[in-house]
Amino acid sequence: MCAPGCRVCAEAREEFTALRAASLLQRRRLDEPDRYPYAAGKHTLHRSACRQIKQGIGGLEGDDSPRLHGALTRFAHDGTLTSGWATHLRVMEPAEAAGWVKERTGPRGGTHYRLCGICGPVQPENA
């Protein structure tokens, strides 16, 4: 841990807070699988209820938690986030998932993504 008032931590706090808020938003979306049935990492589309998605998400500490301060320190000084954050994850409504697929489909129809072999999501409509 670094000393209270560390300049490096203070400069990283705004970006850290934004990443934490985005992670919390994705986690909340996981609680509504009927509204947000899709989830994607960098290259794979899943159903939001996929066990692979659930395994990669842990709990987030409260705002005053010493563990949260430690996470800020690691982020500020090492550029790493505590494992279990949902920053790698995008939980989506069907229209958002269709857009995600479209972004990863080449001009000749080649795909630059894959469908999860565990949960077997249905291709979103209009993709």
N, CA, C and O of each residue as an XYZ file, in Angstrom:
508
protein
N       0.843     -1.181      0.000
C       0.000      0.000      0.000
C       0.884      1.239      0.000
O       1.963      1.245      0.592
N       0.431      2.251     -0.647
C       1.190      3.495     -0.667
C       0.651      4.432      0.417
O      -0.371      4.163      1.048
N       1.350      5.508      0.605
C       0.996      6.457      1.665
C      -0.285      7.212      1.309
O      -0.571      7.437      0.133
N      -1.058      7.606      2.335
C      -2.237      8.436      2.072
C      -1.821      9.713      1.342
O      -0.785     10.304      1.645
N      -2.632     10.122      0.389
C      -2.336     11.328     -0.380
C      -1.371     11.099     -1.527
O      -0.834     12.059     -2.079
N      -1.140      9.849     -1.898
C      -0.217      9.518     -2.994
C      -0.685     10.207     -4.282
O      -1.846     10.084     -4.672
N       0.223     10.926     -4.931
C      -0.093     11.670     -6.151
C      -0.474     10.729     -7.293
O      -1.386     11.032     -8.063
N       0.208      9.597     -7.411
C      -0.074      8.634     -8.486
C      -1.497      8.088     -8.341
O      -2.236      7.990     -9.321
N      -1.867      7.739     -7.118
C      -3.226      7.227     -6.872
C      -4.266      8.316     -7.125
O      -5.320      8.049     -7.702
N      -3.971      9.529     -6.698
C      -4.917     10.633     -6.891
C      -5.160     10.889     -8.377
O      -6.290     11.159     -8.785
N      -4.113     10.806     -9.178
C      -4.252     11.035    -10.624
C      -5.017      9.908    -11.308
O      -5.669     10.141    -12.326
N      -4.950      8.694    -10.771
C      -5.622      7.547    -11.382
C      -7.056      7.365    -10.894
O      -7.816      6.590    -11.476
N      -7.427      8.069     -9.838
C      -8.727      7.842     -9.201
C      -9.906      8.031    -10.162
O     -10.832      7.219    -10.147
N      -9.901      9.064    -10.988
C     -11.037      9.326    -11.878
C     -11.223      8.191    -12.889
O     -12.345      7.732    -13.102
N     -10.137      7.739    -13.508
C     -10.239      6.636    -14.461
C     -10.657      5.344    -13.758
O     -11.476      4.585    -14.278
N     -10.097      5.100    -12.583
C     -10.441      3.922    -11.792
C     -11.933      3.924    -11.442
O     -12.604      2.898    -11.556
N     -12.440      5.072    -11.021
C     -13.857      5.198    -10.654
C     -14.751      4.945    -11.867
O     -15.791      4.299    -11.742
N     -14.357      5.445    -13.036
C     -15.143      5.225    -14.256
C     -15.153      3.736    -14.637
O     -16.191      3.201    -15.029
N     -14.005      3.078    -14.522
C     -13.949      1.638    -14.823
C     -14.800      0.840    -13.849
O     -15.481     -0.107    -14.244
N     -14.764      1.213    -12.598
C     -15.574      0.521    -11.584
C     -17.063      0.708    -11.873
O     -17.840     -0.241    -11.763
N     -17.464      1.928    -12.241
C     -18.873      2.196    -12.559
C     -19.321      1.380    -13.769
O     -20.422      0.830    -13.773
N     -18.478      1.301    -14.789
C     -18.820      0.507    -15.974
C     -18.944     -0.970    -15.610
O     -19.835     -1.661    -16.105
N     -18.062     -1.448    -14.757
C     -18.118     -2.837    -14.315
C     -19.405     -3.112    -13.541
O     -20.055     -4.138    -13.744
N     -19.763     -2.195    -12.660
C     -21.003     -2.351    -11.893
C     -22.222     -2.370    -12.801
O     -23.153     -3.141    -12.569
N     -22.232     -1.533    -13.830
C     -23.346     -1.512    -14.779
C     -23.485     -2.869    -15.474
O     -24.592     -3.392    -15.597
N     -22.370     -3.437    -15.925
C     -22.425     -4.739    -16.589
C     -22.923     -5.820    -15.631
O     -23.690     -6.697    -16.027
N     -22.489     -5.758    -14.378
C     -22.958     -6.726    -13.374
C     -24.459     -6.609    -13.142
O     -25.152     -7.619    -13.025
N     -24.959     -5.388    -13.076
C     -26.405     -5.195    -12.881
C     -27.184     -5.760    -14.058
O     -28.255     -6.340    -13.879
N     -26.652     -5.593    -15.252
C     -27.312     -6.136    -16.433
C     -27.401     -7.663    -16.363
O     -28.368     -8.248    -16.851
N     -26.406     -8.307    -15.764
C     -26.444     -9.768    -15.622
C     -27.614    -10.225    -14.765
O     -28.045    -11.374    -14.869
N     -28.131     -9.346    -13.922
C     -29.271     -9.682    -13.070
C     -30.599     -9.648    -13.825
O     -31.635    -10.005    -13.265
N     -30.579     -9.222    -15.091
C     -31.793     -9.135    -15.905
C     -31.604     -9.907    -17.219
O     -31.568     -9.300    -18.288
N     -31.486    -11.226    -17.148
C     -31.208    -11.996    -18.368
C     -32.322    -11.944    -19.417
O     -32.053    -12.163    -20.598
N     -33.549    -11.661    -19.019
C     -34.615    -11.546    -20.020
C     -34.436    -10.279    -20.856
O     -34.704    -10.279    -22.057
N     -33.991     -9.217    -20.225
C     -33.767     -7.950    -20.941
C     -32.417     -7.938    -21.645
O     -32.291     -7.382    -22.736
N     -31.406     -8.548    -21.026
C     -30.042     -8.576    -21.555
C     -29.602    -10.032    -21.737
O     -28.836    -10.552    -20.926
N     -30.081    -10.692    -22.797
C     -29.801    -12.115    -22.955
C     -28.409    -12.454    -23.502
O     -28.029    -13.624    -23.523
N     -27.652    -11.457    -23.942
C     -26.346    -11.716    -24.536
C     -25.233    -11.087    -23.713
O     -25.420    -10.061    -23.058
N     -24.077    -11.726    -23.762
C     -22.869    -11.181    -23.152
C     -21.713    -11.515    -24.085
O     -21.697    -12.571    -24.717
N     -20.761    -10.618    -24.164
C     -19.617    -10.852    -25.041
C     -18.333    -10.418    -24.366
O     -18.281     -9.428    -23.636
N     -17.315    -11.185    -24.635
C     -15.968    -10.797    -24.273
C     -15.370    -10.133    -25.502
O     -16.068     -9.448    -26.249
N     -14.110    -10.334    -25.703
C     -13.450     -9.706    -26.851
C     -13.843    -10.362    -28.174
O     -14.067     -9.673    -29.169
N     -13.926    -11.695    -28.182
C     -14.168    -12.405    -29.442
C     -15.299    -13.424    -29.398
O     -15.579    -14.063    -30.412
N     -15.958    -13.595    -28.253
C     -16.953    -14.661    -28.130
C     -18.285    -14.118    -27.642
O     -18.341    -13.328    -26.700
N     -19.356    -14.550    -28.295
C     -20.706    -14.179    -27.899
C     -21.298    -15.314    -27.068
O     -21.253    -16.479    -27.463
N     -21.850    -14.957    -25.918
C     -22.444    -15.916    -24.981
C     -23.890    -15.522    -24.695
O     -24.323    -14.418    -25.024
N     -24.624    -16.438    -24.082
C     -25.864    -16.057    -23.411
C     -25.431    -15.469    -22.073
O     -24.442    -15.916    -21.492
N     -26.149    -14.489    -21.589
C     -25.724    -13.823    -20.351
C     -25.749    -14.754    -19.141
O     -25.088    -14.485    -18.139
N     -26.500    -15.836    -19.228
C     -26.558    -16.795    -18.126
C     -25.496    -17.891    -18.249
O     -25.506    -18.839    -17.463
N     -24.594    -17.786    -19.203
C     -23.563    -18.798    -19.426
C     -22.691    -18.971    -18.185
O     -22.310    -17.993    -17.542
N     -22.387    -20.200    -17.864
C     -21.565    -20.459    -16.679
C     -20.163    -19.863    -16.821
O     -19.535    -19.512    -15.821
N     -19.677    -19.748    -18.038
C     -18.357    -19.162    -18.255
C     -18.362    -17.672    -17.897
O     -17.370    -17.152    -17.386
N     -19.454    -17.001    -18.160
C     -19.586    -15.583    -17.797
C     -19.662    -15.463    -16.281
O     -18.977    -14.632    -15.684
N     -20.484    -16.280    -15.669
C     -20.670    -16.212    -14.217
C     -19.379    -16.522    -13.457
O     -19.126    -15.938    -12.404
N     -18.569    -17.431    -13.981
C     -17.316    -17.802    -13.312
C     -16.306    -16.668    -13.303
O     -15.501    -16.566    -12.377
N     -16.335    -15.816    -14.316
C     -15.349    -14.755    -14.416
C     -15.683    -13.502    -13.632
O     -14.909    -12.545    -13.637
N     -16.826    -13.491    -12.957
C     -17.267    -12.297    -12.242
C     -17.278    -12.568    -10.749
O     -17.914    -13.514    -10.286
N     -16.578    -11.742    -10.005
C     -16.565    -11.849     -8.547
C     -17.343    -10.688     -7.944
O     -18.068     -9.984     -8.647
N     -17.194    -10.497     -6.665
C     -17.872     -9.406     -5.990
C     -17.030     -8.135     -6.009
O     -15.801     -8.196     -6.051
N     -17.688     -7.002     -5.978
C     -16.988     -5.719     -5.884
C     -17.168     -5.174     -4.486
O     -18.245     -5.267     -3.898
N     -16.110     -4.612     -3.967
C     -16.134     -4.080     -2.618
C     -16.881     -2.756     -2.559
O     -17.083     -2.090     -3.575
N     -17.289     -2.388     -1.341
C     -17.938     -1.105     -1.119
C     -16.952      0.037     -1.254
O     -15.741     -0.187     -1.285
N     -17.451      1.248     -1.335
C     -16.615      2.427     -1.573
C     -15.560      2.670     -0.500
O     -14.499      3.218     -0.802
N     -15.822      2.279      0.740
C     -14.874      2.530      1.826
C     -14.029      1.313      2.176
O     -13.318      1.320      3.181
N     -14.097      0.300      1.381
C     -13.395     -0.941      1.670
C     -11.883     -0.781      1.522
O     -11.417     -0.157      0.569
N     -11.108     -1.348      2.468
C      -9.647     -1.354      2.298
C      -9.230     -2.108      1.033
O      -8.228     -1.764      0.406
N     -10.002     -3.142      0.659
C      -9.682     -3.885     -0.569
C      -9.860     -3.011     -1.797
O      -9.113     -3.147     -2.766
N     -10.849     -2.107     -1.770
C     -11.044     -1.202     -2.891
C      -9.864     -0.233     -2.977
O      -9.391      0.070     -4.072
N      -9.392      0.250     -1.836
C      -8.216      1.124     -1.841
C      -7.014      0.367     -2.407
O      -6.231      0.929     -3.173
N      -6.868     -0.899     -2.034
C      -5.787     -1.715     -2.577
C      -5.918     -1.891     -4.081
O      -4.917     -1.893     -4.797
N      -7.141     -2.038     -4.562
C      -7.380     -2.169     -6.001
C      -6.999     -0.879     -6.721
O      -6.417     -0.921     -7.805
N      -7.325      0.262     -6.126
C      -6.925      1.551     -6.704
C      -5.403      1.647     -6.753
O      -4.841      2.074     -7.761
N      -4.741      1.256     -5.682
C      -3.279      1.319     -5.631
C      -2.657      0.450     -6.728
O      -1.733      0.883     -7.415
N      -3.170     -0.785     -6.891
C      -2.643     -1.669     -7.943
C      -2.885     -1.079     -9.320
O      -2.012     -1.134    -10.186
N      -4.076     -0.511     -9.527
C      -4.397      0.091    -10.814
C      -3.484      1.286    -11.080
O      -2.935      1.416    -12.174
N      -3.324      2.149    -10.094
C      -2.532      3.369    -10.271
C      -1.055      3.059    -10.518
O      -0.422      3.689    -11.365
N      -0.515      2.108     -9.793
C       0.916      1.854     -9.861
C       1.312      0.755    -10.845
O       2.414      0.785    -11.392
N       0.427     -0.214    -11.074
C       0.754     -1.343    -11.954
C      -0.111     -1.396    -13.209
O       0.215     -2.113    -14.156
N      -1.219     -0.637    -13.223
C      -2.123     -0.678    -14.365
C      -2.999     -1.918    -14.408
O      -3.569     -2.238    -15.451
N      -3.114     -2.624    -13.277
C      -3.922     -3.839    -13.249
C      -5.172     -3.632    -12.402
O      -5.187     -2.834    -11.465
N      -6.210     -4.369    -12.755
C      -7.455     -4.344    -11.992
C      -7.601     -5.656    -11.232
O      -7.087     -6.691    -11.655
N      -8.296     -5.603    -10.123
C      -8.599     -6.789     -9.344
C      -9.381     -7.762    -10.217
O     -10.285     -7.354    -10.946
N      -9.042     -9.031    -10.149
C      -9.769    -10.013    -10.948
C     -11.232    -10.046    -10.513
O     -11.557     -9.764     -9.360
N     -12.095    -10.389    -11.441
C     -13.513    -10.467    -11.140
C     -14.299     -9.247    -11.567
O     -15.530     -9.264    -11.543
N     -13.599     -8.177    -11.963
C     -14.314     -7.013    -12.465
C     -14.865     -7.356    -13.839
O     -14.316     -8.216    -14.527
N     -15.935     -6.703    -14.244
C     -16.581     -7.006    -15.515
C     -16.141     -6.057    -16.632
O     -16.895     -5.823    -17.576
N     -14.932     -5.511    -16.531
C     -14.472     -4.569    -17.544
C     -14.249     -5.240    -18.891
O     -14.277     -4.565    -19.920
N     -14.033     -6.524    -18.913
C     -13.814     -7.272    -20.146
C     -15.138     -7.702    -20.783
O     -15.143     -8.302    -21.858
N     -16.220     -7.407    -20.145
C     -17.514     -7.964    -20.494
C     -18.484     -6.894    -20.976
O     -18.510     -5.775    -20.463
N     -19.273     -7.262    -21.963
C     -20.335     -6.379    -22.442
C     -21.623     -7.196    -22.421
O     -21.762     -8.162    -23.172
N     -22.570     -6.806    -21.557
C     -23.847     -7.498    -21.423
C     -24.864     -6.690    -22.222
O     -25.005     -5.485    -22.012
N     -25.586     -7.361    -23.157
C     -26.329     -6.616    -24.172
C     -27.767     -7.074    -24.376
O     -28.119     -8.233    -24.158
N     -28.577     -6.118    -24.800
C     -29.914     -6.396    -25.310
C     -29.733     -7.000    -26.704
O     -28.652     -6.895    -27.283
N     -30.782     -7.632    -27.251
C     -30.646     -8.239    -28.574
C     -30.164     -7.270    -29.668
O     -29.334     -7.647    -30.496
N     -30.664     -6.047    -29.680
C     -30.231     -5.086    -30.708
C     -28.756     -4.721    -30.549
O     -28.043     -4.560    -31.540
N     -28.303     -4.592    -29.305
C     -26.889     -4.313    -29.060
C     -26.026     -5.487    -29.520
O     -24.959     -5.292    -30.103
N     -26.495     -6.702    -29.252
C     -25.757     -7.898    -29.668
C     -25.694     -7.984    -31.190
O     -24.665     -8.367    -31.747
N     -26.785     -7.630    -31.865
C     -26.783     -7.624    -33.332
C     -25.740     -6.638    -33.851
O     -25.047     -6.924    -34.827
N     -25.628     -5.489    -33.207
C     -24.605     -4.510    -33.587
C     -23.199     -5.035    -33.333
O     -22.295     -4.820    -34.141
N     -23.015     -5.725    -32.211
C     -21.713     -6.301    -31.873
C     -21.299     -7.309    -32.943
O     -20.146     -7.325    -33.376
N     -22.247     -8.150    -33.367
C     -21.975     -9.139    -34.411
C     -21.648     -8.432    -35.724
O     -20.704     -8.813    -36.417
N     -22.414     -7.419    -36.063
C     -22.200     -6.687    -37.323
C     -20.814     -6.045    -37.360
O     -20.149     -6.052    -38.396
N     -20.380     -5.485    -36.216
C     -19.042     -4.880    -36.132
C     -17.947     -5.907    -36.384
O     -16.850     -5.552    -36.815
N     -18.233     -7.160    -36.121
C     -17.238     -8.222    -36.237
C     -17.467     -9.124    -37.446
O     -16.955    -10.242    -37.501
N     -18.234     -8.634    -38.406
C     -18.482     -9.365    -39.638
C     -17.862     -8.584    -40.791
O     -18.147     -7.402    -40.984
N     -17.013     -9.262    -41.552
C     -16.319     -8.610    -42.655
C     -17.240     -8.295    -43.818
O     -18.393     -8.726    -43.833
N     -16.739     -7.544    -44.796
C     -17.565     -7.133    -45.946
C     -18.048     -8.297    -46.802
O     -19.036     -8.170    -47.525
N     -17.365     -9.418    -46.723
C     -17.770    -10.594    -47.501
C     -18.467    -11.638    -46.639
O     -18.687    -12.768    -47.073
N     -18.809    -11.254    -45.426
C     -19.550    -12.155    -44.547
C     -18.696    -12.984    -43.611
O     -19.231    -13.777    -42.836
N     -17.386    -12.824    -43.659
C     -16.515    -13.567    -42.742
C     -16.681    -13.050    -41.323
O     -16.844    -11.850    -41.107
N     -16.640    -13.942    -40.377
C     -16.845    -13.530    -38.988
C     -15.522    -13.428    -38.238
O     -14.601    -14.219    -38.443
N     -15.460    -12.439    -37.373
C     -14.295    -12.218    -36.514
C     -14.725    -12.380    -35.062
O     -14.304    -11.626    -34.184
N     -15.556    -13.361    -34.834
C     -16.050    -13.700    -33.502
C     -16.482    -15.157    -33.562
O     -16.516    -15.773    -34.628
N     -16.810    -15.691    -32.392
C     -17.352    -17.045    -32.367
C     -18.488    -17.104    -31.367
O     -18.585    -16.268    -30.468
N     -19.339    -18.089    -31.528
C     -20.417    -18.340    -30.580
C     -19.896    -19.322    -29.537
O     -19.197    -20.279    -29.872
N     -20.231    -19.087    -28.296
C     -19.769    -19.940    -27.200
C     -20.221    -21.384    -27.425
O     -21.382    -21.642    -27.742
N     -19.299    -22.301    -27.259
C     -19.612    -23.716    -27.404
C     -20.282    -24.297    -26.168
O     -20.814    -25.406    -26.222
N     -20.266    -23.577    -25.068
C     -20.881    -24.060    -23.825
C     -22.375    -23.730    -23.798
O     -23.212    -24.607    -23.588
N     -22.695    -22.452    -24.013
C     -24.106    -22.040    -23.891
C     -24.835    -21.996    -25.220
O     -26.065    -21.948    -25.238
N     -24.118    -22.012    -26.331
C     -24.741    -22.039    -27.662
C     -25.757    -20.940    -27.886
O     -26.929    -21.241    -28.109
N     -25.354    -19.661    -27.836
C     -26.340    -18.596    -28.025
C     -26.908    -18.598    -29.454
O     -26.232    -18.969    -30.413
N     -28.141    -18.180    -29.555
C     -28.780    -18.022    -30.856
C     -28.266    -16.719    -31.460
O     -28.172    -15.699    -30.776
N     -27.939    -16.765    -32.730
C     -27.471    -15.561    -33.425
C     -28.534    -14.462    -33.281
O     -29.702    -14.709    -33.580
N     -28.160    -13.254    -32.832
C     -29.163    -12.199    -32.703
C     -29.745    -11.824    -34.067
O     -29.047    -11.842    -35.081
N     -31.019    -11.488    -34.070
C     -31.681    -11.100    -35.318
C     -31.092     -9.793    -35.825
O     -30.584     -8.983    -35.049
N     -31.167     -9.595    -37.148
C     -30.654     -8.399    -37.814
C     -29.135     -8.307    -37.762
O     -28.569     -7.229    -37.939
N     -28.475     -9.437    -37.520
C     -27.012     -9.411    -37.475
C     -26.442     -9.773    -38.828
O     -25.223     -9.806    -38.996
